[in-house]
Short mmCIF file of C-alpha atoms and ligand atoms in Angstrom, two decimals:
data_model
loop_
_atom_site.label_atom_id
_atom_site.label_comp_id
_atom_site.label_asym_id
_atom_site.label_seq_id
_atom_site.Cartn_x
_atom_site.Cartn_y
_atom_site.Cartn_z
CA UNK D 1313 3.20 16.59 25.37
CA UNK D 1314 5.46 15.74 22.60
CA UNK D 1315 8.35 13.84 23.67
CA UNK D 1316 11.92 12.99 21.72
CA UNK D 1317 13.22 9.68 22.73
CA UNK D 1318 16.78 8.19 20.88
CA UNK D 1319 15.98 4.65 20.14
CA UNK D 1320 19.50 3.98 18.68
CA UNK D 1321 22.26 5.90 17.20
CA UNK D 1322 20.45 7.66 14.14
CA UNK D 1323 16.73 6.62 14.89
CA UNK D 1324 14.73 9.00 16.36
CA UNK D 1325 11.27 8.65 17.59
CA UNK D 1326 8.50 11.59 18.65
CA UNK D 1327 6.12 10.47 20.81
CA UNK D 1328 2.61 12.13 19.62
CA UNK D 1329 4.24 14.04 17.60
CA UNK D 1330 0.72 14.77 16.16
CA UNK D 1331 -1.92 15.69 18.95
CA UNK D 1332 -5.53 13.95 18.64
CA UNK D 1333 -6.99 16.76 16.21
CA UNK D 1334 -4.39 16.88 14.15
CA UNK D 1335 -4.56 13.01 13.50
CA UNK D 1336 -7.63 13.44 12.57
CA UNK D 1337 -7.48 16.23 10.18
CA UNK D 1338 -4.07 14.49 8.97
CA UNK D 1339 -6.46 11.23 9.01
CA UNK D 1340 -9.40 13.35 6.74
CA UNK D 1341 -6.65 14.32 4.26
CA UNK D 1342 -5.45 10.94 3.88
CA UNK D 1343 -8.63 9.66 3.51
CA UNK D 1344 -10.02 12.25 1.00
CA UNK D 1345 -6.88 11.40 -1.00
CA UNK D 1346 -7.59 7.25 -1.03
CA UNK D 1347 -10.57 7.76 -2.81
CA UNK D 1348 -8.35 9.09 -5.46
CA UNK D 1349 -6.00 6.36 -4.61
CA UNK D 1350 -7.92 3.47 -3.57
CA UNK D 1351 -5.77 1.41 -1.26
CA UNK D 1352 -4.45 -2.13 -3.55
CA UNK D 1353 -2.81 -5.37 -2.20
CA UNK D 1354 0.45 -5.38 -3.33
CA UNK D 1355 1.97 -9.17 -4.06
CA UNK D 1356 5.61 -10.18 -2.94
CA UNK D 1357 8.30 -10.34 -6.52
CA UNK D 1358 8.44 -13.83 -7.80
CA UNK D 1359 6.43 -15.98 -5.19
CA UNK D 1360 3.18 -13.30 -6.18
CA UNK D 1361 2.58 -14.13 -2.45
CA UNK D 1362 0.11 -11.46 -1.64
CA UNK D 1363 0.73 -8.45 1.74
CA UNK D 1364 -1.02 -8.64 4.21
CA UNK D 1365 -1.62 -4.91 4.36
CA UNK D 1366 -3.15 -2.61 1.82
CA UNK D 1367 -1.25 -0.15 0.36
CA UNK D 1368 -1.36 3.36 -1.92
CA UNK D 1369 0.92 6.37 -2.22
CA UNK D 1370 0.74 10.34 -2.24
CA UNK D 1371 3.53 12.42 -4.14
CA UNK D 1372 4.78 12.53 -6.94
CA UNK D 1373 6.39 8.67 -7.07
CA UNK D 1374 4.54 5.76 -5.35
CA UNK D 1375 6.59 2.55 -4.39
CA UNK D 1376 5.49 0.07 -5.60
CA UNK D 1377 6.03 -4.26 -5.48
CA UNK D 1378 4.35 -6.82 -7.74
CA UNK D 1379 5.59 -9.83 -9.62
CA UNK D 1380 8.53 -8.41 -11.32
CA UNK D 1381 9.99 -6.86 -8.30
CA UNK D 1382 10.32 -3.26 -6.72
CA UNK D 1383 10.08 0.26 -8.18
CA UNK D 1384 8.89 3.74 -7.76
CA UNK D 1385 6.34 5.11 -10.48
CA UNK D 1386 4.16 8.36 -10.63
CA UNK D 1387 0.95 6.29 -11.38
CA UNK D 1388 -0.97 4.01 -9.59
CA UNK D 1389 -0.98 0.65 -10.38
CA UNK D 1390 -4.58 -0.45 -11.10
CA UNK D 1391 -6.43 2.69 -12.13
CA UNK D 1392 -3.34 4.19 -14.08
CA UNK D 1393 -3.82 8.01 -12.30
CA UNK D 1394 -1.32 10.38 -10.89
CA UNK D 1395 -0.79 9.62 -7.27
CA UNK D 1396 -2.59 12.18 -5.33
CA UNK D 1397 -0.23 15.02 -3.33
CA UNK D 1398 1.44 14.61 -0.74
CA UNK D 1399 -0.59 16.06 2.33
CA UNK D 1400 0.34 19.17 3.80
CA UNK D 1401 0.94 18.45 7.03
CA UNK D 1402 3.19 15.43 6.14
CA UNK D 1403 5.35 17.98 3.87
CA UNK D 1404 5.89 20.72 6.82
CA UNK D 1405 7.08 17.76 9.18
CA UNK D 1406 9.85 16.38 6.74
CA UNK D 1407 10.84 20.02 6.40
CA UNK D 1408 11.05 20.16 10.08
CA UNK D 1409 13.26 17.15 10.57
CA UNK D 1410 14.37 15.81 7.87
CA UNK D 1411 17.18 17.83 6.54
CA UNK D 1412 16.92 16.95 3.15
CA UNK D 1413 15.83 17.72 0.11
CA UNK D 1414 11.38 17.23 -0.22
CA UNK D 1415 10.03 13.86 0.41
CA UNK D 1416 8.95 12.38 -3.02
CA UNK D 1417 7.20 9.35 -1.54
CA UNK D 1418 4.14 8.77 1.00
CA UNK D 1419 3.87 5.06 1.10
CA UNK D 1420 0.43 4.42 2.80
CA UNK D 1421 -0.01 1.13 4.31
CA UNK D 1422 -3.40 -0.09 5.76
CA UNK D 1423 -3.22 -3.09 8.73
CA UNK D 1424 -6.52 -4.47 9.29
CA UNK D 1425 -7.15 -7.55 11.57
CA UNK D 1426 -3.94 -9.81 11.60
CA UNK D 1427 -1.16 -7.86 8.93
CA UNK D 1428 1.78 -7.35 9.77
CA UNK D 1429 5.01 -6.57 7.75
CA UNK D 1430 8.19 -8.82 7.66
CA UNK D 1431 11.79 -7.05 8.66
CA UNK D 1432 13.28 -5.95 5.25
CA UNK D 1433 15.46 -2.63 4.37
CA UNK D 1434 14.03 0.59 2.73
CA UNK D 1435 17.18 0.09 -0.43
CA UNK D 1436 15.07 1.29 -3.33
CA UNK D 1437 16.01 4.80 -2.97
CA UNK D 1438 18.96 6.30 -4.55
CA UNK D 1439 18.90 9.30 -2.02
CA UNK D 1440 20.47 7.67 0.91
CA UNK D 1441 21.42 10.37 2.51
CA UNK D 1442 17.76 11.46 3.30
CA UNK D 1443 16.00 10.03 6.25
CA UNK D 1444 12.71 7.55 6.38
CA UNK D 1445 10.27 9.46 7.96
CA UNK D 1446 7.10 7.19 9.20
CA UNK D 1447 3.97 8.24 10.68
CA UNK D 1448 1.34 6.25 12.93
CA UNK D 1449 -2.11 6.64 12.78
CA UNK D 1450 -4.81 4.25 15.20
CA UNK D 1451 -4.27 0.96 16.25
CA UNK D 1452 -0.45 0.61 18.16
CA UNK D 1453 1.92 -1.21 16.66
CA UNK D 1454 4.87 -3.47 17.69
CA UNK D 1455 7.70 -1.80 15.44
CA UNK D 1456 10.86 -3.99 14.97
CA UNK D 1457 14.39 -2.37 14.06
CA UNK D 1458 17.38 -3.97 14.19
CA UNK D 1459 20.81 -3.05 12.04
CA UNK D 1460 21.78 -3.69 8.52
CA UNK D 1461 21.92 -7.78 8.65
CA UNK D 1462 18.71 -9.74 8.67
CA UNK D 1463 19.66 -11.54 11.49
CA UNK D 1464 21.27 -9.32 13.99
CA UNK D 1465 19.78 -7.95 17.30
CA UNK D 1466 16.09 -5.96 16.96
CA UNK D 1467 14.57 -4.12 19.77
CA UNK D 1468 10.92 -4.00 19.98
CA UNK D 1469 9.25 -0.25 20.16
CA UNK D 1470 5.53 0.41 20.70
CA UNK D 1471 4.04 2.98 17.94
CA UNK D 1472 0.59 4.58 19.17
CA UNK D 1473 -1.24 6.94 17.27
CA UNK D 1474 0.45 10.29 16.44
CA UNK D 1475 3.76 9.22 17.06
CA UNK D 1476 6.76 9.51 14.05
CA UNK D 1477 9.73 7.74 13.63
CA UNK D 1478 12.33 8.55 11.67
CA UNK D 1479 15.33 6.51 11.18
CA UNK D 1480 18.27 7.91 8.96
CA UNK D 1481 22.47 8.09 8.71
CA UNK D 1482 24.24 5.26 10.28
CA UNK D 1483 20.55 3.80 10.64
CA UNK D 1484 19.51 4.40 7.14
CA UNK D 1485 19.59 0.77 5.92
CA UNK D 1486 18.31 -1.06 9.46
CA UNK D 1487 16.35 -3.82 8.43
CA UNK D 1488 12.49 -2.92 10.26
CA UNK D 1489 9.09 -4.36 10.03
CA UNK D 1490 5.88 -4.33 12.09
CA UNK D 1491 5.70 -7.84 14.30
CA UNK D 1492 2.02 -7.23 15.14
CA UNK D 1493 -0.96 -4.47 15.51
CA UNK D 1494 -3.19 -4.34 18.47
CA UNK D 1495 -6.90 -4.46 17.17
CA UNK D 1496 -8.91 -2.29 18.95
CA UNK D 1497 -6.66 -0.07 21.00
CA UNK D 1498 -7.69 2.97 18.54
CA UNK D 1499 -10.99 4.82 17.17
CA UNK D 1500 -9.21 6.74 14.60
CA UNK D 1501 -9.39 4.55 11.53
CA UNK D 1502 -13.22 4.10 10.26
CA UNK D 1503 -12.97 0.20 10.15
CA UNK D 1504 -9.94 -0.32 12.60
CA UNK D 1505 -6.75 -0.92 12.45
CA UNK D 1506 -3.77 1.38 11.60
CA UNK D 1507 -2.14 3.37 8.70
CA UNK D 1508 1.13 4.50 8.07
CA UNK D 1509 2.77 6.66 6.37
CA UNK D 1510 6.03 6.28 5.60
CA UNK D 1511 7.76 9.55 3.82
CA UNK D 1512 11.20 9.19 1.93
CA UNK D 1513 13.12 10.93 -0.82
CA UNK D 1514 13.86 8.85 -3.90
CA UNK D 1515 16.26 10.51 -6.15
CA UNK D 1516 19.11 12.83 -5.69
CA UNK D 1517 18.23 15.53 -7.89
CA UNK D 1518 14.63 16.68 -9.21
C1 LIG E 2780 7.22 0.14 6.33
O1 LIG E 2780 8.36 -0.13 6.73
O2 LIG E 2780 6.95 0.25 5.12
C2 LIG E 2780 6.08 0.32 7.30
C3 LIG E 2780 6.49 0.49 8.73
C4 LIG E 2780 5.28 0.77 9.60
O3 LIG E 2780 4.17 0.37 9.26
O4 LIG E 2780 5.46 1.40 10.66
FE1 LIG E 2781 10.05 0.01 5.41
#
């Protein structure tokens, strides 16, 4: 059974908000879509530091991060193509919760053995009024949120498979990140490890 919990004032999580078979038709489509898309490693601005997760896009702008810093763009970065659409699914649940105008963004990330993501704020958007919408699939996570300063309290919240967060308002800017996955606790992902799929509107008009 789905469940609602309040994690803190505007951030919302749904447990399984996705039952096992639609993961994995949600899972298919994603998949289907990465060979369109094949999944990159992005490198940090400046340093060129490389991620330790993978990443691609759907929709019609992809975020993107490389040596000269942060940006959305409708193609991907190494073969030059459209990003593929935005799956189905994914669309009908923004229009169920969201309460904003369509997503224009599917950030994909891929965490294989060992990647994690630092806490850092979701500030390239100009349409802050729209919520982050994010999206688990296999391995759990340990998701980190904490407020809009780097080094205020966090609280640490388990993300299984199916589950969506979506963090938004007075939680817009929260600095978040992903301290760890646990390898192994999912089937879903051919390989291992988890994807997400994080959903957000970028500009304020069309
Ligand atoms: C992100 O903030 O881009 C990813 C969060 C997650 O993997 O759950
Ligand atoms: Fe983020």
């Amino acid at each position: 059974m789905m469940t609602r919990v309040a994690i803190a004032p505007g951030v919302i999580l749904w447990r399984e908000r996705f039952s096992k078979t639609e993961q994995q038709t949600l899972l298919n489509d994603v998949l289907a879509r990465i060979k369109q898309a094949p999944f990159y490693r992005p490198v940090m601005p400046g340093s060129g530091k490389s991620f330790s997760v993978e990443e691609s896009n759907f929709g019609p702008l992809g975020w993107i991060s490389d040596k000269t810093g942060y940006r959305y763009q409708a193609t991907h970065p190494v073969t030059g193509a459209a990003w593929p659409e935005m799956p189905a699914l994914l669309i009908d649940l923004w229009r169920e919760i969201a309460d904003a105008p369509d997503a224009q963004c599917c950030l994909v990330n891929l965490y294989r053995q060992g990647a994690r993501m630092g806490l850092h704020q979701d500030k390239d958007e100009k349409a802050l009024s729209a919520p982050v919408v994010s999206v688990s699939l296999g391995d759990e996570a340990l998701f980190r949120i904490g407020g809009e300063t780097r080094r205020g309290p966090t609280r640490g919240v388990e993300l299984a498979s199916g589950d969506v967060v979506m963090f938004g308002g007075a939680a817009r800017l929260a600095y978040h990140g992903i301290d760890r996955i646990k390898q192994g606790s999912s089937s879903l992902v051919p390989g291992g490890g988890r994807i997400n799929l994080t959903l957000r509107r970028v500009t304020q008009t069309d």
